[in-house]
PDB file of C-alpha atoms in Angstrom:
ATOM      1  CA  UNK A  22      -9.508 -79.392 -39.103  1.00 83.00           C
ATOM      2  CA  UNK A  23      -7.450 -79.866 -36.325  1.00 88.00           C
ATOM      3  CA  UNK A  24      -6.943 -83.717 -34.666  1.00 92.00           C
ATOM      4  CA  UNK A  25      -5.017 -85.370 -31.621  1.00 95.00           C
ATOM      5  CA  UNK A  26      -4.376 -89.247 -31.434  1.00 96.00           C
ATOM      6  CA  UNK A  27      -3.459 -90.694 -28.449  1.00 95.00           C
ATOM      7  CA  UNK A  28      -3.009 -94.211 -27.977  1.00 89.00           C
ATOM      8  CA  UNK A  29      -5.995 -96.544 -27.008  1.00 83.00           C
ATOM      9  CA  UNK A  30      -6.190 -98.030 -23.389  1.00 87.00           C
ATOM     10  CA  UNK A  31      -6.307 -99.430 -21.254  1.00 94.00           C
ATOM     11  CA  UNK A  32      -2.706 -99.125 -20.055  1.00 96.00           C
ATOM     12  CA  UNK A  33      -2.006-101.533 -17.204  1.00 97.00           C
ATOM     13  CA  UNK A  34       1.657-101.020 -15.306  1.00 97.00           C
ATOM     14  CA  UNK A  35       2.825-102.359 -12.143  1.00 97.00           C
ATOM     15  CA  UNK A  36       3.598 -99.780  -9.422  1.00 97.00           C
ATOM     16  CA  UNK A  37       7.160 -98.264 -10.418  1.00 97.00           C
ATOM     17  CA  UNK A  38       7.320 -98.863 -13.969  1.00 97.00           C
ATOM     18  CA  UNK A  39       8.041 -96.482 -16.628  1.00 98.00           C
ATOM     19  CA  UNK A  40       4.910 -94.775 -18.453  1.00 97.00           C
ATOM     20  CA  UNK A  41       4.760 -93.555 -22.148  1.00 97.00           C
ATOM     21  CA  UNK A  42       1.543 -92.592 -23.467  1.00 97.00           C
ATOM     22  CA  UNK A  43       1.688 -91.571 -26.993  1.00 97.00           C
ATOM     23  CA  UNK A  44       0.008 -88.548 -28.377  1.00 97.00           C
ATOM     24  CA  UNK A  45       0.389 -86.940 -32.154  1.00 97.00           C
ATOM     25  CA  UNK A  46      -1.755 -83.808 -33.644  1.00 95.00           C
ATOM     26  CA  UNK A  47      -2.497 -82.203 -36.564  1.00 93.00           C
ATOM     27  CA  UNK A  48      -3.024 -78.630 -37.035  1.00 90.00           C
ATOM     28  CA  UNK A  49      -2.134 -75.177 -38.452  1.00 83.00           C
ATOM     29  CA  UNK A  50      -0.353 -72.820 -36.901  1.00 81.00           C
ATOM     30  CA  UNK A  51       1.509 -73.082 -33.579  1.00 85.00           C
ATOM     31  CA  UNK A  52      -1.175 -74.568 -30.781  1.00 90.00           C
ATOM     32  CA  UNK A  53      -0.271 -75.052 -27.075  1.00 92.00           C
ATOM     33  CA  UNK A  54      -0.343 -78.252 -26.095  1.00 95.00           C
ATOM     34  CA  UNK A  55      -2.276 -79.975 -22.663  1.00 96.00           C
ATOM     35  CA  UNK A  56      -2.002 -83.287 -20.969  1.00 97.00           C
ATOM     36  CA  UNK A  57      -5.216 -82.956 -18.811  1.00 97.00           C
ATOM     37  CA  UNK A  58      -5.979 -86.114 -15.953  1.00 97.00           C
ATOM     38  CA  UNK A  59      -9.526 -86.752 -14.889  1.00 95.00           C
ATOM     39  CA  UNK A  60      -9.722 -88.885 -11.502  1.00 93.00           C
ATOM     40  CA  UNK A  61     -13.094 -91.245 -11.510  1.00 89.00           C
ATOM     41  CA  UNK A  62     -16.059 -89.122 -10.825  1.00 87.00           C
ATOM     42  CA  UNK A  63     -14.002 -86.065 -11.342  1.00 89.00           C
ATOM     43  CA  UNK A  64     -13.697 -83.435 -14.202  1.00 91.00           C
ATOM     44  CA  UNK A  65     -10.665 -83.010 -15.946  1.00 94.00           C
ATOM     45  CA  UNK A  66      -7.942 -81.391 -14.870  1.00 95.00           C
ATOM     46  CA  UNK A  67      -4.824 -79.718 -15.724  1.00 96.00           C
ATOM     47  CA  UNK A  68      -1.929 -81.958 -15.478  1.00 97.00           C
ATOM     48  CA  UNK A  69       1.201 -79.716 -17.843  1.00 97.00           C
ATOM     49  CA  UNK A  70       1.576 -77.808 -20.915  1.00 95.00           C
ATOM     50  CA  UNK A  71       3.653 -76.116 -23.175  1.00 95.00           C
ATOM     51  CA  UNK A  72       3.276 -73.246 -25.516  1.00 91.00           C
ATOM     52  CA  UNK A  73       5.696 -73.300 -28.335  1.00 90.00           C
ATOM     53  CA  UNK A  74       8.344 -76.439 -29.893  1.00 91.00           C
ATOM     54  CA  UNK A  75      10.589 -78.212 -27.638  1.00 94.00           C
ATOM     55  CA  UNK A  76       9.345 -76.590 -24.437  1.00 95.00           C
ATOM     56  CA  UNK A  77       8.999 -79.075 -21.760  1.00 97.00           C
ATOM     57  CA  UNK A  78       6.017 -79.189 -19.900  1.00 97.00           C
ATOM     58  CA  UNK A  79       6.234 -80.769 -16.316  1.00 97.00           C
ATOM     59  CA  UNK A  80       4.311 -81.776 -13.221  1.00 97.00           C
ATOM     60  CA  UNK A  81       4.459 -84.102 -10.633  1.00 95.00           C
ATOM     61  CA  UNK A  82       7.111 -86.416 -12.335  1.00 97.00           C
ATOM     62  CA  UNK A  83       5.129 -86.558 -15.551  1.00 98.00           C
ATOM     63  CA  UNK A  84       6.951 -84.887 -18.111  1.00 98.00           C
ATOM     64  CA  UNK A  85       6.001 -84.156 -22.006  1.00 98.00           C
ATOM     65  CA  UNK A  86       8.536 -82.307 -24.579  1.00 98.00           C
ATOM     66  CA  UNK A  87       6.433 -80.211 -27.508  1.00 96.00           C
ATOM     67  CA  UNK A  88       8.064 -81.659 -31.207  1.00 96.00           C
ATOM     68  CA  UNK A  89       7.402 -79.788 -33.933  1.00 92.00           C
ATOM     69  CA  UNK A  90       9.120 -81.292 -36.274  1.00 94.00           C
ATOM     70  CA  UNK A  91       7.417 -85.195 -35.244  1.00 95.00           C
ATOM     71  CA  UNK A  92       4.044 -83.120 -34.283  1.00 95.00           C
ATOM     72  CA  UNK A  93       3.771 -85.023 -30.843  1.00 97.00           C
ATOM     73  CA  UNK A  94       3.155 -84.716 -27.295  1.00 97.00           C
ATOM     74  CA  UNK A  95       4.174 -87.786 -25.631  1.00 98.00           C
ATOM     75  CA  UNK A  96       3.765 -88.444 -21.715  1.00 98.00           C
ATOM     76  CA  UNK A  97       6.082 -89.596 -19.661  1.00 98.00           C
ATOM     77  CA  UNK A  98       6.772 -90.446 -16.057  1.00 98.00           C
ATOM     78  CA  UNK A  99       9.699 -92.441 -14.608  1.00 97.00           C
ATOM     79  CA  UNK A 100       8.108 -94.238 -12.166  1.00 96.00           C
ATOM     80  CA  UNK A 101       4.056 -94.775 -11.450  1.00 97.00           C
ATOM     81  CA  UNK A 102       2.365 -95.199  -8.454  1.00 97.00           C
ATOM     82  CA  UNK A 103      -0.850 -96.281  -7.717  1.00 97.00           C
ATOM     83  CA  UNK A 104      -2.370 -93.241  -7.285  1.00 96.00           C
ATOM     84  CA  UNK A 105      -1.907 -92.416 -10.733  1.00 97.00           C
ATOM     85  CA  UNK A 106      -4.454 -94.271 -11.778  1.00 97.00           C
ATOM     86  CA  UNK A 107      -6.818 -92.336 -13.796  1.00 96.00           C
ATOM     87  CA  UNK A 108      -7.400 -91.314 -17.575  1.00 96.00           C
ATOM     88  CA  UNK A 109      -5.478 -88.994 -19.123  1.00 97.00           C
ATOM     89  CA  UNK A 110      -6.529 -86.468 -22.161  1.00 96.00           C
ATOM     90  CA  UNK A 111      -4.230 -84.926 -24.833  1.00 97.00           C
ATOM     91  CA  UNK A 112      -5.092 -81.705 -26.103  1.00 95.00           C
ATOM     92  CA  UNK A 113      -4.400 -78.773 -28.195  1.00 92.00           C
ATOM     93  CA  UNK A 114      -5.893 -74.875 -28.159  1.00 90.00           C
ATOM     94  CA  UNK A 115      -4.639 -73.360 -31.640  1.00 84.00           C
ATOM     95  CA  UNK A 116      -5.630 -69.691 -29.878  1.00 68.00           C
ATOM     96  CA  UNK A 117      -4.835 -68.106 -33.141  1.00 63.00           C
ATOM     97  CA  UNK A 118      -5.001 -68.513 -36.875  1.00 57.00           C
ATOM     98  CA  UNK A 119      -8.938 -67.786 -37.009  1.00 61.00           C
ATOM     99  CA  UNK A 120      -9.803 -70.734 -34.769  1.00 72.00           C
ATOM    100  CA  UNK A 121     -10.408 -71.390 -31.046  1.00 80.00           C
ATOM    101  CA  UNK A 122     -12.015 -74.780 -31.171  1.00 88.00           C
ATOM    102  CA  UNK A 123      -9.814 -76.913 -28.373  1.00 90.00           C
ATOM    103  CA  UNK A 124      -9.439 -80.342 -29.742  1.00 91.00           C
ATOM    104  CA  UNK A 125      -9.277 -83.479 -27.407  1.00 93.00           C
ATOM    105  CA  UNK A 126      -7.600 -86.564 -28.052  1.00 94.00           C
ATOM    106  CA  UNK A 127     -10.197 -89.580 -26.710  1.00 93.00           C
ATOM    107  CA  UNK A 128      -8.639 -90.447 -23.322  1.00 94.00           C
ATOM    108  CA  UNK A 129      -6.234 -93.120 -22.493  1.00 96.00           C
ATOM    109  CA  UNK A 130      -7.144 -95.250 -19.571  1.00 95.00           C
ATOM    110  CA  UNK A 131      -4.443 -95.849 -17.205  1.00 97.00           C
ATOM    111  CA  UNK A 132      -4.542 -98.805 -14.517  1.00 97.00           C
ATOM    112  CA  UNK A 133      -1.425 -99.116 -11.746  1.00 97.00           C
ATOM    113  CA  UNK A 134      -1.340-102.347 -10.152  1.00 96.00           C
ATOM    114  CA  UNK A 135       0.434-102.789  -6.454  1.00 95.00           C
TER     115      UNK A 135
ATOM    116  CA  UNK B  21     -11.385 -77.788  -6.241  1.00 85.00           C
ATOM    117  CA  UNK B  22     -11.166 -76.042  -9.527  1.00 86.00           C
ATOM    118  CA  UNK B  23     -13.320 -73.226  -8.819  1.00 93.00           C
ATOM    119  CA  UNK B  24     -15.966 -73.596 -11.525  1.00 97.00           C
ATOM    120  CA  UNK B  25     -18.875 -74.492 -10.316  1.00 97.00           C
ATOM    121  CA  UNK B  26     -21.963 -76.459 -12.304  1.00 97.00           C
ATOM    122  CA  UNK B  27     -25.603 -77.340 -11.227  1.00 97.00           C
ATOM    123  CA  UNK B  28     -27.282 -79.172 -11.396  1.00 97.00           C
ATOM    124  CA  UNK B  29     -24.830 -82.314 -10.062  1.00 96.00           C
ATOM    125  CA  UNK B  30     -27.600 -84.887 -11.375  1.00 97.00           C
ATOM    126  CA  UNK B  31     -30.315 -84.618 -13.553  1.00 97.00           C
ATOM    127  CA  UNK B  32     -33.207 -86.894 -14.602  1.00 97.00           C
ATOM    128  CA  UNK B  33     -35.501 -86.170 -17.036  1.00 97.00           C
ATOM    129  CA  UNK B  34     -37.688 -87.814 -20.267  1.00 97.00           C
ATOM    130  CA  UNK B  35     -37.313 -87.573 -23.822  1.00 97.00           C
ATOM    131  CA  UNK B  36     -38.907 -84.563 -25.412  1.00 97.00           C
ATOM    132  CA  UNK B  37     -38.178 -82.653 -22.309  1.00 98.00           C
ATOM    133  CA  UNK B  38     -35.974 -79.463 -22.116  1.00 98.00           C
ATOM    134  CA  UNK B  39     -33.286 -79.027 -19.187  1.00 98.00           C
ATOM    135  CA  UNK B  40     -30.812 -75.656 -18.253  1.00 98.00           C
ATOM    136  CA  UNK B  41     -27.416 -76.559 -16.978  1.00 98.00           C
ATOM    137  CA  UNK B  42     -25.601 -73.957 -15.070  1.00 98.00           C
ATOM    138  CA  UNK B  43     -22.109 -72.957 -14.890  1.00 98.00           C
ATOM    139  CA  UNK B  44     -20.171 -70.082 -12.654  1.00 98.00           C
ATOM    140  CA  UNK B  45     -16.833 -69.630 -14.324  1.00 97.00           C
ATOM    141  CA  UNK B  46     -12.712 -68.954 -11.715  1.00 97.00           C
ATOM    142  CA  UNK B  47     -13.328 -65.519 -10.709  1.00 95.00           C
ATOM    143  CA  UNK B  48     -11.470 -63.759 -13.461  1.00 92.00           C
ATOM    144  CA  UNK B  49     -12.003 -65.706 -15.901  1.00 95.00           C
ATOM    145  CA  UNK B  50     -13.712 -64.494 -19.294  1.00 94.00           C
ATOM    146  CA  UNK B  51     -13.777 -68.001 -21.402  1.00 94.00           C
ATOM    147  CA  UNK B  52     -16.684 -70.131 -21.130  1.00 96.00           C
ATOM    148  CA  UNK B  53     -16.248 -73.274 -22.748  1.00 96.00           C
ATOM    149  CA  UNK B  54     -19.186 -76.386 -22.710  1.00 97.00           C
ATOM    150  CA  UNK B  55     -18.268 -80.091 -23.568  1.00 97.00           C
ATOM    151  CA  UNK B  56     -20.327 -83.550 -24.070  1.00 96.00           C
ATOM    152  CA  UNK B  57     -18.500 -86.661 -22.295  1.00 94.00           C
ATOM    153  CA  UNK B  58     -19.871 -89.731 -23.466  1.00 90.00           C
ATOM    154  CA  UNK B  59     -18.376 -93.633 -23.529  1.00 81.00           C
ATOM    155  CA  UNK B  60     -18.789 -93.889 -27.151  1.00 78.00           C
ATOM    156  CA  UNK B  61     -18.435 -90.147 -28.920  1.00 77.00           C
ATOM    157  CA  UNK B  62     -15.171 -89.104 -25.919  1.00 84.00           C
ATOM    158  CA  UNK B  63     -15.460 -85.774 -24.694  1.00 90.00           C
ATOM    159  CA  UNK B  64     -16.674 -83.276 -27.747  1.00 93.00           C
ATOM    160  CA  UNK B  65     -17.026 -79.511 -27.575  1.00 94.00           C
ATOM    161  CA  UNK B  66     -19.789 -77.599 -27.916  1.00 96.00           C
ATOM    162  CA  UNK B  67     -19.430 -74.145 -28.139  1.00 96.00           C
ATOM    163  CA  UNK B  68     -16.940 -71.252 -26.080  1.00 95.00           C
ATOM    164  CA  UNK B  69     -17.927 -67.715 -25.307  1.00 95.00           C
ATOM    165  CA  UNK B  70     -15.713 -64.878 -24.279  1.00 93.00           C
ATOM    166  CA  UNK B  71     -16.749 -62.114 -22.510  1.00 93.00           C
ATOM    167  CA  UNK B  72     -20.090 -62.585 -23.285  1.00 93.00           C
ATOM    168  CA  UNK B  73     -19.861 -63.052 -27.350  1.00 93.00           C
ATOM    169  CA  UNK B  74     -19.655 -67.064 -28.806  1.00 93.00           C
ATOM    170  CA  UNK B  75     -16.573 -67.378 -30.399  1.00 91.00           C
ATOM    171  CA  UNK B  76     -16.562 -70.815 -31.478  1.00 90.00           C
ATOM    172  CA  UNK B  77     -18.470 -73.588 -31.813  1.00 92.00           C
ATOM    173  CA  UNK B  78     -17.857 -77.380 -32.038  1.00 92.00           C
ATOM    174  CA  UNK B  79     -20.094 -80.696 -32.463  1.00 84.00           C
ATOM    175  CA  UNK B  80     -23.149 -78.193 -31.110  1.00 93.00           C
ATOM    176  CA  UNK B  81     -26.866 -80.014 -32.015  1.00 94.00           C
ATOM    177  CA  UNK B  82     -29.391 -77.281 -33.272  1.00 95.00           C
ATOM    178  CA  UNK B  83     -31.474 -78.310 -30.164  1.00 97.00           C
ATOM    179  CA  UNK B  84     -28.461 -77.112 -27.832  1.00 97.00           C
ATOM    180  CA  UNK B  85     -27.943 -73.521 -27.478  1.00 96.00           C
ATOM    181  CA  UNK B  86     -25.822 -71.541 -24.839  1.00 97.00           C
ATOM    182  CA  UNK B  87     -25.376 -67.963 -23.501  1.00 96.00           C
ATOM    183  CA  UNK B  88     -22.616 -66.329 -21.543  1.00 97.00           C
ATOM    184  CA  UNK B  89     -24.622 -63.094 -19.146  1.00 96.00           C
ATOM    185  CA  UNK B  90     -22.897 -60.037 -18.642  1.00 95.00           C
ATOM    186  CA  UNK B  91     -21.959 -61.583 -14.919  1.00 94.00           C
ATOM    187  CA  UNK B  92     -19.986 -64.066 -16.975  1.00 96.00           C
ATOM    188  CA  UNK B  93     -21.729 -67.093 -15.798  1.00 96.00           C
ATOM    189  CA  UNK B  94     -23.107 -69.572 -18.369  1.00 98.00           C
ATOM    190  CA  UNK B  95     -26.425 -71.771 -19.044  1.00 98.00           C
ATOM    191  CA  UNK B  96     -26.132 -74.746 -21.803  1.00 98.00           C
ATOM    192  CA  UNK B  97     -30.019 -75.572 -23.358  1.00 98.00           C
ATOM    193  CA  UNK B  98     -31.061 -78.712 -24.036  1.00 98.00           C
ATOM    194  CA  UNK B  99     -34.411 -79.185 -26.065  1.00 97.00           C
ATOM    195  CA  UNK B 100     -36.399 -82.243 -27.590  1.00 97.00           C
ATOM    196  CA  UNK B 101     -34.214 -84.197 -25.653  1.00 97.00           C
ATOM    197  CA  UNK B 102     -33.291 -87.849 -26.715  1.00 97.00           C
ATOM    198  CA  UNK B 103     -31.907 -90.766 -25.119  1.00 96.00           C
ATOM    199  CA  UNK B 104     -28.666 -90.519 -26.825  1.00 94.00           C
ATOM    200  CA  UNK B 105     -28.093 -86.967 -25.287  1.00 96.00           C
ATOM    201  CA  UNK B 106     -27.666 -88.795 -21.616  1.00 96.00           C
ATOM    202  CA  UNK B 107     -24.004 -88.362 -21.220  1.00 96.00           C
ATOM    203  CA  UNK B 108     -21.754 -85.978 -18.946  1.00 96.00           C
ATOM    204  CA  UNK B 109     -21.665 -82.188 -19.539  1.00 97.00           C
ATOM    205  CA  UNK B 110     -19.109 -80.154 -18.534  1.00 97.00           C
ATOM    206  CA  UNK B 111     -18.074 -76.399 -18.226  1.00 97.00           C
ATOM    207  CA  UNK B 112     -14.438 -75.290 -18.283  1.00 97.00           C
ATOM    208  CA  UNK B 113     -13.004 -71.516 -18.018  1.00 96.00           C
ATOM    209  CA  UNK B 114      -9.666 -69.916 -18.962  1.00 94.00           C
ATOM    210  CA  UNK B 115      -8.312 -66.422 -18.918  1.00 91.00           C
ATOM    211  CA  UNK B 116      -8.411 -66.386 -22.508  1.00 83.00           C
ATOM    212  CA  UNK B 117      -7.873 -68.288 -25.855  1.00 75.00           C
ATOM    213  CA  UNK B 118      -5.173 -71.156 -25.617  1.00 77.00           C
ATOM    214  CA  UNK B 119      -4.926 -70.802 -21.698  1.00 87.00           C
ATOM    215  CA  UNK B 120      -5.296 -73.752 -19.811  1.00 91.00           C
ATOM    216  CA  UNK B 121      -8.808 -74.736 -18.940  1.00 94.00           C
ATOM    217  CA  UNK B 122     -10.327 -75.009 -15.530  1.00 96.00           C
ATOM    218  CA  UNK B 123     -13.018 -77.674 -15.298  1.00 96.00           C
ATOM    219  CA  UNK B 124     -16.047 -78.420 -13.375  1.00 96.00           C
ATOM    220  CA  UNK B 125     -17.189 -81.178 -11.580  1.00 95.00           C
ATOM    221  CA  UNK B 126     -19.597 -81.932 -14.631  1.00 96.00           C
ATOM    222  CA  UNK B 127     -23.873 -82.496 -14.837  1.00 97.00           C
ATOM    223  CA  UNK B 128     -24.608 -85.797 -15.339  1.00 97.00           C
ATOM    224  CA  UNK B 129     -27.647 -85.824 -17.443  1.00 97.00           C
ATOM    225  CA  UNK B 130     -29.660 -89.376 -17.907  1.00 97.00           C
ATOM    226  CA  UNK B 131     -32.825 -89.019 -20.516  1.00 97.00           C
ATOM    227  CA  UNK B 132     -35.274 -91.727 -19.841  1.00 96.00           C
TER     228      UNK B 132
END
């Protein structure tokens, strides 16, 4: 079946530094791809995508290039703030191919530090 | 505010018991899809319907059953419940299959 791996957490950055958060999948087919964000007490929430290989999905200075070839989905953002402090989901929808089972990586916890 | 609304916020109940979580999906949408949040398991899905038919389901325990009604809203069952079903359940919606999901703000169940 299909799988996402994202790297454990906590992350812990200092306000302005440079964010990666690694995510890699596995699956059939060609799946969109989510980074979702879910705020404490909140649900999740839609934070970019991208449909097919090497479209760039982008959103409020995160940004997160689909590789087909490396089958990954890494996050990025130049520069984090505080605010940004939440937990962040990798995902993929396969939509086609005879399944429609979204599959959810496990959540890495980010923490931004004044 | 996501537009998908899900009652009960909170709910409390004791192991055996049997509890009906609600969900009202974006205006528009046809995909109903249910997922278990937990510390230790992540978040799993359940089960998705469109349009009123299931087409798929996920980590879904035999006690748990769902239905989309021709309105398109959507009740999750829980049955013989058990302490290790306390966890956070929550109801997305999409347009369709592969479409970005729309969450709710999530039931918080606790079985005592």
């Amino acid at each position: 079946g299909n799988s996402v791996t994202q790297m454990e957490g906590p992350v812990t950055l200092s306000e302005e530094a440079f964010l990666t958060i690694n995510c890699t999948y596995t699956a059939t087919g060609y799946p969109s791809l989510f980074w979702y964000v879910q705020y404490p007490g909140e649900g999740l929430q839609l934070l970019l995508k991208a449909t097919k290989a090497d479209d760039k999905g982008s959103n409020k200075g995160f940004e997160a290039t689909y590789r087909k070839e490396t089958t990954s989905f890494h996050l990025e953002k130049g520069s984090v703030q505080v605010s940004d402090s939440a937990v962040y989901f990798c995902a993929l929808d396969p939509a086609s191919g005879g399944s429609y089972i979204p599959t959810f990586g496990r959540g890495t916890s980010l923490i931004v530090h004044p | 505010d996501s537009g998908v609304t899900q009652t009960p916020k909170h709910l409390i109940t004791a192991t055996g018991q049997r509890v009906t979580l609600r969900c009202s999906p974006r205006s528009g949408d046809l995909s109903v899809y249910w997922y278990q949040q937990s510390l230790d398991q992540g978040l799993q899905f359940l089960i998705q319907y469109y349009n009123g038919e299931e087409r798929a389901k996920g980590n879904i325990l035999e006690r748990f059953s769902a239905q989309q009604f021709p309105d398109l809203h959507s009740e999750l069952n829980l049955s013989s419940l058990e302490l290790g079903d306390s966890a956070l359940y929550f109801c997305a919606s999409s347009v369709g299959a592969g479409d970005e999901q729309f969450f709710g703000p999530g039931t918080r169940l606790t079985v005592l």
